[in-house]
């Protein structure tokens, strides 16, 4: 019975150790994530946010380009409407705000 009892205690100890090791790994990962977040905060606090500034500039550039492309699409839709109307193609509006007549 002593042998069985030792095996049971040993198995319980192994399970505890395994749980503790798993918790330790989770804690280490959490510490890594927090450390990375703190580094980002330190960069922004110290004014060394060149990556952030570059991202902002790129965002502004893309927003401007997007706006230009939307204008181009709108202009081409209007032109298509005019050409189709001139060629006798009957226009059917599927837009909630129909295009103006030519």
PDB file of C-alpha atoms in Angstrom:
ATOM      1  CA  UNK A   1       0.000   0.000   0.000  1.00  0.00           C
ATOM      2  CA  UNK A   2       2.913   2.320   0.705  1.00  0.00           C
ATOM      3  CA  UNK A   3       4.139   1.762  -2.846  1.00  0.00           C
ATOM      4  CA  UNK A   4       0.711   2.634  -4.273  1.00  0.00           C
ATOM      5  CA  UNK A   5       0.505   5.673  -2.054  1.00  0.00           C
ATOM      6  CA  UNK A   6       3.942   6.882  -3.195  1.00  0.00           C
ATOM      7  CA  UNK A   7       2.950   6.441  -6.848  1.00  0.00           C
ATOM      8  CA  UNK A   8      -0.240   8.416  -6.257  1.00  0.00           C
ATOM      9  CA  UNK A   9       1.611  11.202  -4.497  1.00  0.00           C
ATOM     10  CA  UNK A  10       4.211  11.158  -7.226  1.00  0.00           C
ATOM     11  CA  UNK A  11       1.516  11.439  -9.921  1.00  0.00           C
ATOM     12  CA  UNK A  12      -0.182  14.251  -8.036  1.00  0.00           C
ATOM     13  CA  UNK A  13       3.159  16.028  -7.724  1.00  0.00           C
ATOM     14  CA  UNK A  14       3.817  15.602 -11.448  1.00  0.00           C
ATOM     15  CA  UNK A  15       0.404  17.076 -12.251  1.00  0.00           C
ATOM     16  CA  UNK A  16       1.065  20.025  -9.941  1.00  0.00           C
ATOM     17  CA  UNK A  17       4.467  20.592 -11.486  1.00  0.00           C
ATOM     18  CA  UNK A  18       2.971  20.438 -14.981  1.00  0.00           C
ATOM     19  CA  UNK A  19       0.292  22.983 -14.020  1.00  0.00           C
ATOM     20  CA  UNK A  20       2.903  25.255 -12.449  1.00  0.00           C
ATOM     21  CA  UNK A  21       5.095  25.021 -15.543  1.00  0.00           C
ATOM     22  CA  UNK A  22       2.140  25.875 -17.785  1.00  0.00           C
ATOM     23  CA  UNK A  23       1.306  28.879 -15.609  1.00  0.00           C
ATOM     24  CA  UNK A  24       4.951  29.957 -15.683  1.00  0.00           C
ATOM     25  CA  UNK A  25       4.960  29.825 -19.508  1.00  0.00           C
ATOM     26  CA  UNK A  26       1.747  31.873 -19.626  1.00  0.00           C
ATOM     27  CA  UNK A  27       3.247  34.407 -17.207  1.00  0.00           C
ATOM     28  CA  UNK A  28       6.409  34.686 -19.309  1.00  0.00           C
ATOM     29  CA  UNK A  29       4.356  35.316 -22.459  1.00  0.00           C
ATOM     30  CA  UNK A  30       2.284  37.951 -20.669  1.00  0.00           C
ATOM     31  CA  UNK A  31       5.472  39.643 -19.471  1.00  0.00           C
ATOM     32  CA  UNK A  32       6.835  39.647 -23.055  1.00  0.00           C
ATOM     33  CA  UNK A  33       3.639  41.228 -24.355  1.00  0.00           C
ATOM     34  CA  UNK A  34       3.605  43.877 -21.637  1.00  0.00           C
ATOM     35  CA  UNK A  35       7.292  44.638 -22.231  1.00  0.00           C
ATOM     36  CA  UNK A  36       6.657  45.145 -25.953  1.00  0.00           C
ATOM     37  CA  UNK A  37       3.719  47.424 -25.185  1.00  0.00           C
ATOM     38  CA  UNK A  38       5.844  49.429 -22.739  1.00  0.00           C
ATOM     39  CA  UNK A  39       8.524  49.898 -25.389  1.00  0.00           C
ATOM     40  CA  UNK A  40       5.917  51.329 -27.751  1.00  0.00           C
ATOM     41  CA  UNK A  41       4.685  53.678 -25.040  1.00  0.00           C
ATOM     42  CA  UNK A  42       8.253  54.754 -24.235  1.00  0.00           C
ATOM     43  CA  UNK A  43       8.907  55.592 -27.892  1.00  0.00           C
ATOM     44  CA  UNK A  44       5.796  57.738 -28.075  1.00  0.00           C
ATOM     45  CA  UNK A  45       6.532  59.419 -24.753  1.00  0.00           C
ATOM     46  CA  UNK A  46      10.128  60.237 -25.726  1.00  0.00           C
ATOM     47  CA  UNK A  47       9.045  61.715 -29.032  1.00  0.00           C
ATOM     48  CA  UNK A  48      10.778  58.982 -31.040  1.00  0.00           C
ATOM     49  CA  UNK A  49       7.725  58.127 -33.051  1.00  0.00           C
ATOM     50  CA  UNK A  50       9.176  58.270 -36.532  1.00  0.00           C
ATOM     51  CA  UNK A  51       7.425  54.993 -37.411  1.00  0.00           C
ATOM     52  CA  UNK A  52       4.161  56.529 -36.269  1.00  0.00           C
ATOM     53  CA  UNK A  53       4.801  59.699 -38.307  1.00  0.00           C
ATOM     54  CA  UNK A  54       5.636  57.661 -41.392  1.00  0.00           C
ATOM     55  CA  UNK A  55       2.430  55.702 -40.952  1.00  0.00           C
ATOM     56  CA  UNK A  56       0.458  58.934 -40.632  1.00  0.00           C
ATOM     57  CA  UNK A  57       2.051  60.349 -43.789  1.00  0.00           C
ATOM     58  CA  UNK A  58       1.346  57.140 -45.688  1.00  0.00           C
ATOM     59  CA  UNK A  59      -2.253  57.186 -44.466  1.00  0.00           C
ATOM     60  CA  UNK A  60      -2.719  60.800 -45.642  1.00  0.00           C
ATOM     61  CA  UNK A  61      -1.168  59.941 -49.002  1.00  0.00           C
ATOM     62  CA  UNK A  62      -3.469  56.951 -49.467  1.00  0.00           C
ATOM     63  CA  UNK A  63      -6.530  58.940 -48.397  1.00  0.00           C
ATOM     64  CA  UNK A  64      -5.684  61.607 -50.973  1.00  0.00           C
ATOM     65  CA  UNK A  65      -5.130  59.005 -53.676  1.00  0.00           C
ATOM     66  CA  UNK A  66      -8.425  57.315 -52.728  1.00  0.00           C
ATOM     67  CA  UNK A  67     -10.253  60.625 -53.012  1.00  0.00           C
ATOM     68  CA  UNK A  68      -8.742  61.252 -56.451  1.00  0.00           C
ATOM     69  CA  UNK A  69      -9.732  57.777 -57.616  1.00  0.00           C
ATOM     70  CA  UNK A  70     -13.299  58.241 -56.376  1.00  0.00           C
ATOM     71  CA  UNK A  71     -13.512  61.501 -58.351  1.00  0.00           C
ATOM     72  CA  UNK A  72     -12.158  59.740 -61.439  1.00  0.00           C
ATOM     73  CA  UNK A  73     -14.729  56.928 -61.091  1.00  0.00           C
ATOM     74  CA  UNK A  74     -17.524  59.457 -60.706  1.00  0.00           C
ATOM     75  CA  UNK A  75     -16.343  61.387 -63.776  1.00  0.00           C
ATOM     76  CA  UNK A  76     -16.122  58.186 -65.839  1.00  0.00           C
ATOM     77  CA  UNK A  77     -19.607  57.062 -64.742  1.00  0.00           C
ATOM     78  CA  UNK A  78     -21.018  60.392 -65.856  1.00  0.00           C
ATOM     79  CA  UNK A  79     -19.166  60.120 -69.173  1.00  0.00           C
ATOM     80  CA  UNK A  80     -20.470  56.549 -69.684  1.00  0.00           C
ATOM     81  CA  UNK A  81     -24.016  57.736 -68.963  1.00  0.00           C
ATOM     82  CA  UNK A  82     -23.648  60.504 -71.545  1.00  0.00           C
ATOM     83  CA  UNK A  83     -22.197  58.204 -74.240  1.00  0.00           C
ATOM     84  CA  UNK A  84     -24.803  55.488 -73.680  1.00  0.00           C
ATOM     85  CA  UNK A  85     -27.639  58.021 -73.747  1.00  0.00           C
ATOM     86  CA  UNK A  86     -26.309  59.523 -76.979  1.00  0.00           C
ATOM     87  CA  UNK A  87     -26.152  56.016 -78.502  1.00  0.00           C
ATOM     88  CA  UNK A  88     -29.744  55.266 -77.553  1.00  0.00           C
ATOM     89  CA  UNK A  89     -29.098  52.968 -74.595  1.00  0.00           C
ATOM     90  CA  UNK A  90     -31.974  53.288 -72.168  1.00  0.00           C
ATOM     91  CA  UNK A  91     -30.696  54.124 -68.695  1.00  0.00           C
ATOM     92  CA  UNK A  92     -32.067  52.318 -65.655  1.00  0.00           C
ATOM     93  CA  UNK A  93     -31.041  53.788 -62.331  1.00  0.00           C
ATOM     94  CA  UNK A  94     -29.981  51.327 -59.678  1.00  0.00           C
ATOM     95  CA  UNK A  95     -28.608  54.065 -57.485  1.00  0.00           C
ATOM     96  CA  UNK A  96     -30.436  55.574 -54.554  1.00  0.00           C
ATOM     97  CA  UNK A  97     -29.368  58.946 -56.040  1.00  0.00           C
ATOM     98  CA  UNK A  98     -29.747  58.725 -59.829  1.00  0.00           C
ATOM     99  CA  UNK A  99     -27.263  60.424 -62.088  1.00  0.00           C
ATOM    100  CA  UNK A 100     -28.351  63.813 -63.454  1.00  0.00           C
ATOM    101  CA  UNK A 101     -29.730  63.898 -66.999  1.00  0.00           C
ATOM    102  CA  UNK A 102     -27.327  65.048 -69.750  1.00  0.00           C
TER     103      UNK A 102
END
